PDB file of C-alpha atoms in Angstrom:
ATOM      1  CA  ARG U   1      -7.642  38.292  39.971  1.00 53.00           C
ATOM      2  CA  GLY U   2      -4.374  37.134  38.705  1.00 51.00           C
ATOM      3  CA  ALA U   3      -2.720  33.717  39.613  1.00 55.00           C
ATOM      4  CA  ALA U   4      -0.426  35.578  41.836  1.00 56.00           C
ATOM      5  CA  ASP U   5      -3.356  36.798  43.934  1.00 81.00           C
ATOM      6  CA  LEU U   6      -4.740  33.447  44.404  1.00 87.00           C
ATOM      7  CA  SER U   7      -1.394  32.078  45.923  1.00 91.00           C
ATOM      8  CA  VAL U   8      -1.580  30.915  49.524  1.00 94.00           C
ATOM      9  CA  ARG U   9       1.433  30.436  51.948  1.00 95.00           C
ATOM     10  CA  GLY U  10       1.885  29.182  55.233  1.00 95.00           C
ATOM     11  CA  ASP U  11       4.867  29.961  57.795  1.00 95.00           C
ATOM     12  CA  PHE U  12       6.492  27.740  60.529  1.00 94.00           C
ATOM     13  CA  ASP U  13       8.179  29.348  63.606  1.00 91.00           C
ATOM     14  CA  PRO U  14       9.865  27.392  64.604  1.00 92.00           C
ATOM     15  CA  PRO U  15      11.076  25.728  61.371  1.00 91.00           C
ATOM     16  CA  ALA U  16       9.250  22.463  60.816  1.00 90.00           C
ATOM     17  CA  GLU U  17      11.631  19.503  61.281  1.00 88.00           C
ATOM     18  CA  GLN U  18       9.166  16.802  60.280  1.00 87.00           C
ATOM     19  CA  ALA U  19       7.661  16.334  56.914  1.00 87.00           C
ATOM     20  CA  GLU U  20       4.176  15.473  58.188  1.00 90.00           C
ATOM     21  CA  ARG U  21       3.658  18.905  59.799  1.00 92.00           C
ATOM     22  CA  VAL U  22       4.378  20.466  56.422  1.00 92.00           C
ATOM     23  CA  VAL U  23       2.043  18.100  54.594  1.00 92.00           C
ATOM     24  CA  PHE U  24      -0.702  18.879  57.186  1.00 93.00           C
ATOM     25  CA  ALA U  25      -0.465  22.642  56.584  1.00 94.00           C
ATOM     26  CA  ALA U  26      -0.152  22.064  52.796  1.00 94.00           C
ATOM     27  CA  LYS U  27      -3.765  20.304  52.906  1.00 92.00           C
ATOM     28  CA  ARG U  28      -5.124  23.248  54.564  1.00 94.00           C
ATOM     29  CA  LEU U  29      -3.480  25.665  52.400  1.00 95.00           C
ATOM     30  CA  ALA U  30      -4.852  23.560  49.169  1.00 93.00           C
ATOM     31  CA  GLY U  31      -8.551  23.938  50.741  1.00 93.00           C
ATOM     32  CA  GLU U  32      -7.920  27.654  50.979  1.00 93.00           C
ATOM     33  CA  LEU U  33      -6.590  27.633  47.243  1.00 93.00           C
ATOM     34  CA  HIS U  34      -9.561  25.739  45.985  1.00 91.00           C
ATOM     35  CA  GLU U  35     -12.191  27.928  47.632  1.00 91.00           C
ATOM     36  CA  GLY U  36     -10.538  31.122  46.323  1.00 90.00           C
ATOM     37  CA  LEU U  37     -10.563  29.575  42.857  1.00 89.00           C
ATOM     38  CA  ALA U  38     -14.239  28.660  43.241  1.00 87.00           C
ATOM     39  CA  ALA U  39     -15.099  32.043  44.458  1.00 88.00           C
ATOM     40  CA  ASP U  40     -13.642  33.437  41.157  1.00 86.00           C
ATOM     41  CA  GLY U  41     -15.137  30.838  38.786  1.00 87.00           C
ATOM     42  CA  LEU U  42     -11.858  29.329  38.089  1.00 87.00           C
ATOM     43  CA  ALA U  43      -9.955  26.208  37.711  1.00 85.00           C
ATOM     44  CA  CYS U  44      -6.213  25.313  38.128  1.00 86.00           C
ATOM     45  CA  VAL U  45      -4.247  23.507  35.322  1.00 85.00           C
ATOM     46  CA  ARG U  46      -0.801  23.619  36.695  1.00 87.00           C
ATOM     47  CA  LEU U  47       0.131  23.913  40.394  1.00 90.00           C
ATOM     48  CA  GLU U  48       3.565  25.529  41.624  1.00 92.00           C
ATOM     49  CA  VAL U  49       4.583  24.241  45.015  1.00 93.00           C
ATOM     50  CA  ALA U  50       7.336  26.190  46.674  1.00 94.00           C
ATOM     51  CA  VAL U  51       9.017  25.212  49.922  1.00 93.00           C
ATOM     52  CA  GLY U  52      11.473  27.397  51.678  1.00 93.00           C
ATOM     53  CA  PHE U  53      14.133  26.351  54.224  1.00 92.00           C
ATOM     54  CA  ALA U  54      15.929  27.764  57.109  1.00 91.00           C
ATOM     55  CA  ASP U  55      19.097  28.610  55.156  1.00 89.00           C
ATOM     56  CA  GLY U  56      17.277  30.215  52.383  1.00 90.00           C
ATOM     57  CA  HIS U  57      17.182  27.279  50.024  1.00 89.00           C
ATOM     58  CA  VAL U  58      13.853  26.818  47.910  1.00 91.00           C
ATOM     59  CA  LEU U  59      12.589  23.873  46.278  1.00 89.00           C
ATOM     60  CA  ARG U  60      10.049  24.800  43.495  1.00 90.00           C
ATOM     61  CA  ARG U  61       8.229  22.347  41.371  1.00 88.00           C
ATOM     62  CA  LEU U  62       5.331  22.398  38.910  1.00 88.00           C
ATOM     63  CA  TRP U  63       2.782  19.764  39.149  1.00 86.00           C
ATOM     64  CA  ARG U  64      -0.448  19.136  36.842  1.00 81.00           C
ATOM     65  CA  HIS U  65      -3.600  19.951  39.083  1.00 80.00           C
ATOM     66  CA  GLU U  66      -6.607  19.398  36.688  1.00 72.00           C
ATOM     67  CA  GLY U  67      -8.850  19.004  39.774  1.00 76.00           C
ATOM     68  CA  LEU U  68      -6.762  17.384  42.419  1.00 79.00           C
ATOM     69  CA  SER U  69      -8.256  16.967  45.632  1.00 83.00           C
ATOM     70  CA  ALA U  70      -6.639  18.922  48.722  1.00 88.00           C
ATOM     71  CA  LEU U  71      -5.255  15.805  49.998  1.00 86.00           C
ATOM     72  CA  ALA U  72      -3.919  14.798  46.734  1.00 84.00           C
ATOM     73  CA  VAL U  73      -1.958  18.358  46.502  1.00 89.00           C
ATOM     74  CA  ALA U  74      -0.589  17.460  50.203  1.00 89.00           C
ATOM     75  CA  GLU U  75       0.579  14.175  48.855  1.00 86.00           C
ATOM     76  CA  ARG U  76       2.719  16.019  46.175  1.00 86.00           C
ATOM     77  CA  VAL U  77       4.043  18.393  48.793  1.00 90.00           C
ATOM     78  CA  ARG U  78       5.263  15.104  50.581  1.00 87.00           C
ATOM     79  CA  TRP U  79       6.843  13.750  47.282  1.00 84.00           C
ATOM     80  CA  GLN U  80       8.382  17.189  46.825  1.00 84.00           C
ATOM     81  CA  LEU U  81      10.058  17.131  50.225  1.00 85.00           C
ATOM     82  CA  SER U  82      11.840  13.559  49.674  1.00 79.00           C
ATOM     83  CA  ALA U  83      14.647  15.826  48.032  1.00 66.00           C
ATOM     84  CA  TRP U  84      15.022  17.368  51.619  1.00 70.00           C
ATOM     85  CA  GLN U  85      14.588  14.110  53.588  1.00 72.00           C
ATOM     86  CA  GLY U  86      17.647  11.914  53.729  1.00 63.00           C
ATOM     87  CA  GLY U  87      21.113  12.333  52.123  1.00 62.00           C
ATOM     88  CA  GLY U  88      21.807  14.809  54.927  1.00 65.00           C
ATOM     89  CA  ALA U  89      19.977  17.679  53.433  1.00 65.00           C
ATOM     90  CA  GLU U  90      18.086  18.526  56.765  1.00 68.00           C
ATOM     91  CA  ASP U  91      21.312  19.104  58.468  1.00 71.00           C
ATOM     92  CA  VAL U  92      22.497  21.577  55.630  1.00 74.00           C
ATOM     93  CA  TRP U  93      19.160  23.298  54.656  1.00 82.00           C
ATOM     94  CA  GLY U  94      17.583  23.287  58.206  1.00 85.00           C
ATOM     95  CA  GLY U  95      14.052  23.036  58.739  1.00 88.00           C
ATOM     96  CA  VAL U  96      11.011  24.052  56.515  1.00 92.00           C
ATOM     97  CA  THR U  97      10.120  27.947  57.297  1.00 94.00           C
ATOM     98  CA  TRP U  98       7.557  28.464  54.702  1.00 95.00           C
ATOM     99  CA  VAL U  99       5.291  26.726  52.009  1.00 95.00           C
ATOM    100  CA  GLU U 100       3.547  28.386  49.334  1.00 95.00           C
ATOM    101  CA  LEU U 101       0.727  26.979  46.732  1.00 95.00           C
ATOM    102  CA  ALA U 102       0.516  29.271  43.650  1.00 93.00           C
ATOM    103  CA  PRO U 103      -1.586  28.402  40.474  1.00 90.00           C
ATOM    104  CA  ASP U 104       0.705  28.412  37.686  1.00 85.00           C
ATOM    105  CA  GLN U 105      -2.161  28.384  34.817  1.00 81.00           C
ATOM    106  CA  ILE U 106      -5.699  29.198  35.510  1.00 83.00           C
ATOM    107  CA  VAL U 107      -8.738  28.742  33.127  1.00 82.00           C
ATOM    108  CA  PRO U 108     -12.396  29.586  33.508  1.00 84.00           C
ATOM    109  CA  ASP U 109     -14.167  26.553  35.403  1.00 77.00           C
ATOM    110  CA  GLU U 110     -16.720  25.095  33.005  1.00 70.00           C
ATOM    111  CA  GLY U 111     -17.812  22.660  35.698  1.00 62.00           C
ATOM    112  CA  ARG U 112     -17.742  18.800  35.492  1.00 55.00           C
ATOM    113  CA  GLN U 113     -20.251  16.930  33.349  1.00 53.00           C
ATOM    114  CA  GLU U 114     -21.997  14.051  35.096  1.00 53.00           C
ATOM    115  CA  ALA U 115     -23.149  10.914  33.534  1.00 51.00           C
ATOM    116  CA  LEU U 116     -26.564  10.546  32.438  1.00 46.00           C
ATOM    117  CA  TRP U 117     -27.472   8.392  35.502  1.00 47.00           C
ATOM    118  CA  GLY U 118     -26.413  11.313  37.696  1.00 50.00           C
ATOM    119  CA  ARG U 119     -23.060   9.956  38.686  1.00 48.00           C
ATOM    120  CA  THR U 120     -19.708  11.234  38.429  1.00 48.00           C
ATOM    121  CA  ALA U 121     -18.131  10.569  35.159  1.00 51.00           C
ATOM    122  CA  VAL U 122     -15.805   7.613  34.719  1.00 50.00           C
ATOM    123  CA  THR U 123     -12.742   9.643  34.344  1.00 60.00           C
ATOM    124  CA  ASP U 124     -13.102  11.437  37.453  1.00 61.00           C
ATOM    125  CA  ARG U 125     -13.400   7.895  39.370  1.00 66.00           C
ATOM    126  CA  ILE U 126     -10.360   6.640  37.609  1.00 69.00           C
ATOM    127  CA  THR U 127      -8.412   9.974  38.679  1.00 68.00           C
ATOM    128  CA  ARG U 128      -9.370   9.374  42.155  1.00 66.00           C
ATOM    129  CA  ALA U 129      -8.332   5.772  42.160  1.00 72.00           C
ATOM    130  CA  ALA U 130      -5.088   6.650  40.608  1.00 72.00           C
ATOM    131  CA  ASP U 131      -4.584   9.225  43.426  1.00 70.00           C
ATOM    132  CA  ARG U 132      -5.439   6.642  46.067  1.00 70.00           C
ATOM    133  CA  VAL U 133      -3.014   3.967  44.797  1.00 74.00           C
ATOM    134  CA  GLN U 134      -0.036   6.621  44.372  1.00 71.00           C
ATOM    135  CA  ALA U 135      -0.477   7.476  47.781  1.00 68.00           C
ATOM    136  CA  LEU U 136       0.215   4.054  48.995  1.00 72.00           C
ATOM    137  CA  LEU U 137       2.869   3.199  46.679  1.00 75.00           C
ATOM    138  CA  GLY U 138       4.686   6.540  46.319  1.00 73.00           C
ATOM    139  CA  HIS U 139       5.374   9.172  43.655  1.00 70.00           C
ATOM    140  CA  ARG U 140       6.364   6.506  40.926  1.00 75.00           C
ATOM    141  CA  GLY U 141       4.207   3.854  41.956  1.00 76.00           C
ATOM    142  CA  ILE U 142       1.646   4.614  39.238  1.00 78.00           C
ATOM    143  CA  THR U 143       2.341   6.206  35.786  1.00 83.00           C
ATOM    144  CA  ARG U 144       0.954   7.034  32.413  1.00 81.00           C
ATOM    145  CA  PRO U 145       2.040   6.448  28.906  1.00 84.00           C
ATOM    146  CA  MET U 146       3.216   9.644  27.011  1.00 83.00           C
ATOM    147  CA  LEU U 147       3.712   9.700  23.253  1.00 81.00           C
ATOM    148  CA  VAL U 148       7.166  11.184  22.276  1.00 81.00           C
ATOM    149  CA  GLY U 149       9.308  11.214  19.048  1.00 80.00           C
ATOM    150  CA  GLY U 150      11.255   8.139  18.001  1.00 79.00           C
ATOM    151  CA  ARG U 151      11.821   5.793  15.133  1.00 77.00           C
ATOM    152  CA  GLY U 152      10.472   2.551  16.291  1.00 76.00           C
ATOM    153  CA  PRO U 153       7.190   2.177  18.443  1.00 72.00           C
ATOM    154  CA  GLY U 154       8.959   1.111  21.684  1.00 73.00           C
ATOM    155  CA  GLU U 155      11.091   4.193  21.464  1.00 78.00           C
ATOM    156  CA  ARG U 156       7.900   6.700  21.205  1.00 79.00           C
ATOM    157  CA  ILE U 157       6.285   5.584  24.680  1.00 81.00           C
ATOM    158  CA  VAL U 158       7.672   7.105  27.925  1.00 82.00           C
ATOM    159  CA  ARG U 159       6.137   6.520  31.467  1.00 85.00           C
ATOM    160  CA  VAL U 160       5.463   9.398  33.472  1.00 83.00           C
ATOM    161  CA  PRO U 161       4.294   9.690  37.139  1.00 81.00           C
ATOM    162  CA  VAL U 162       0.636  10.501  37.404  1.00 76.00           C
ATOM    163  CA  GLY U 163       0.427  14.159  38.297  1.00 71.00           C
ATOM    164  CA  ASP U 164       3.795  15.058  36.799  1.00 75.00           C
ATOM    165  CA  LEU U 165       4.124  17.360  33.506  1.00 73.00           C
ATOM    166  CA  ALA U 166       5.830  16.005  30.480  1.00 74.00           C
ATOM    167  CA  PRO U 167       9.392  15.539  31.177  1.00 74.00           C
ATOM    168  CA  ALA U 168      11.958  18.208  29.733  1.00 74.00           C
ATOM    169  CA  GLY U 169      14.811  17.937  27.309  1.00 73.00           C
ATOM    170  CA  LEU U 170      12.889  15.179  25.204  1.00 75.00           C
ATOM    171  CA  PRO U 171      14.818  14.723  21.867  1.00 73.00           C
ATOM    172  CA  GLU U 172      13.043  16.164  18.620  1.00 76.00           C
ATOM    173  CA  GLY U 173      13.182  15.045  15.296  1.00 75.00           C
ATOM    174  CA  PRO U 174      13.372  14.678  12.443  1.00 79.00           C
ATOM    175  CA  TRP U 175      13.533  10.789  12.697  1.00 79.00           C
ATOM    176  CA  PRO U 176      14.839   9.269   9.303  1.00 80.00           C
ATOM    177  CA  GLY U 177      13.870   5.412   9.153  1.00 76.00           C
ATOM    178  CA  ARG U 178      10.747   6.145  11.314  1.00 77.00           C
ATOM    179  CA  VAL U 179       8.552   3.484  11.301  1.00 72.00           C
ATOM    180  CA  THR U 180       4.953   4.945  10.017  1.00 74.00           C
ATOM    181  CA  GLY U 181       1.599   4.352  10.906  1.00 73.00           C
ATOM    182  CA  PRO U 182      -0.594   2.660  11.427  1.00 74.00           C
ATOM    183  CA  ALA U 183       1.080   1.471  14.755  1.00 69.00           C
ATOM    184  CA  PRO U 184       1.010  -2.063  15.939  1.00 67.00           C
ATOM    185  CA  ALA U 185      -1.398  -3.100  18.341  1.00 70.00           C
ATOM    186  CA  VAL U 186       1.067  -4.921  20.520  1.00 75.00           C
ATOM    187  CA  VAL U 187       4.763  -4.063  21.022  1.00 71.00           C
ATOM    188  CA  PRO U 188       6.935  -6.824  22.543  1.00 76.00           C
ATOM    189  CA  ALA U 189       8.939  -5.979  25.600  1.00 75.00           C
ATOM    190  CA  SER U 190      11.739  -8.129  24.012  1.00 81.00           C
ATOM    191  CA  PRO U 191      12.312  -7.863  20.235  1.00 77.00           C
ATOM    192  CA  SER U 192      10.939 -10.758  18.509  1.00 80.00           C
ATOM    193  CA  SER U 193      12.708 -12.698  15.840  1.00 83.00           C
ATOM    194  CA  ALA U 194      11.549 -12.331  12.055  1.00 82.00           C
ATOM    195  CA  GLU U 195      12.408 -13.804   8.860  1.00 85.00           C
ATOM    196  CA  LEU U 196      12.326 -11.822   5.296  1.00 86.00           C
ATOM    197  CA  VAL U 197      11.927 -14.084   2.118  1.00 88.00           C
ATOM    198  CA  ASP U 198      11.837 -12.789  -1.449  1.00 88.00           C
ATOM    199  CA  ALA U 199       8.852 -13.938  -4.021  1.00 88.00           C
ATOM    200  CA  SER U 200      10.575 -17.342  -4.498  1.00 89.00           C
ATOM    201  CA  GLY U 201      10.785 -18.056  -0.569  1.00 87.00           C
ATOM    202  CA  ALA U 202      14.522 -17.632  -0.503  1.00 89.00           C
ATOM    203  CA  ALA U 203      15.732 -15.925   2.673  1.00 88.00           C
ATOM    204  CA  VAL U 204      16.699 -12.171   2.021  1.00 87.00           C
ATOM    205  CA  VAL U 205      20.125 -11.290   4.098  1.00 84.00           C
ATOM    206  CA  VAL U 206      22.067  -8.187   4.559  1.00 81.00           C
ATOM    207  CA  SER U 207      25.750  -8.870   4.309  1.00 79.00           C
ATOM    208  CA  ALA U 208      28.365  -7.029   6.830  1.00 72.00           C
ATOM    209  CA  ARG U 209      28.638  -4.426   4.054  1.00 74.00           C
ATOM    210  CA  CYS U 210      25.031  -3.655   4.092  1.00 68.00           C
ATOM    211  CA  GLU U 211      24.713  -5.408   0.651  1.00 64.00           C
TER     212      GLU U 211
END
């Protein structure tokens, strides 16, 4: 089956006016999606969440999946609905009429390798812990560093919320004057002062004319 055949959808009649009703349905749909993937021996890498509103407006967003639980998928639906809640959008768009979960990228499920002592791998425990903390603190409550292009070490790291894809529109090189490797072990939050001296110990300075 293709990715489109594995999508699951729930409708609301009357339209859902509260996010909790949508989130509860999304958790059930995520469970159905996971069962369908498992039956075909597949795993989901990216998940598209689409939410339809009474006025025809549709919110679509791609999320990293990579083994998310049904509860974690439902939390991402909650965060996606934040664009609807507040700011008067409820009055303009109306209630939620449907929600759909569709695997955007699927791969063969190769299973999960357990540790030698029979327990879940450390990376899986870290992922679950991050999901729990994020559920408590909100979408941007916990982030992961991502390496991007830039000249200095401090410019080459951006913080991305856990579960988000790489941000779009990142500037690309070339980067003339880029600091080459190896990268420093510590990058201070504020630039540290430094002094450059020549072989005789005299200070090396640059004039206003860059001489």
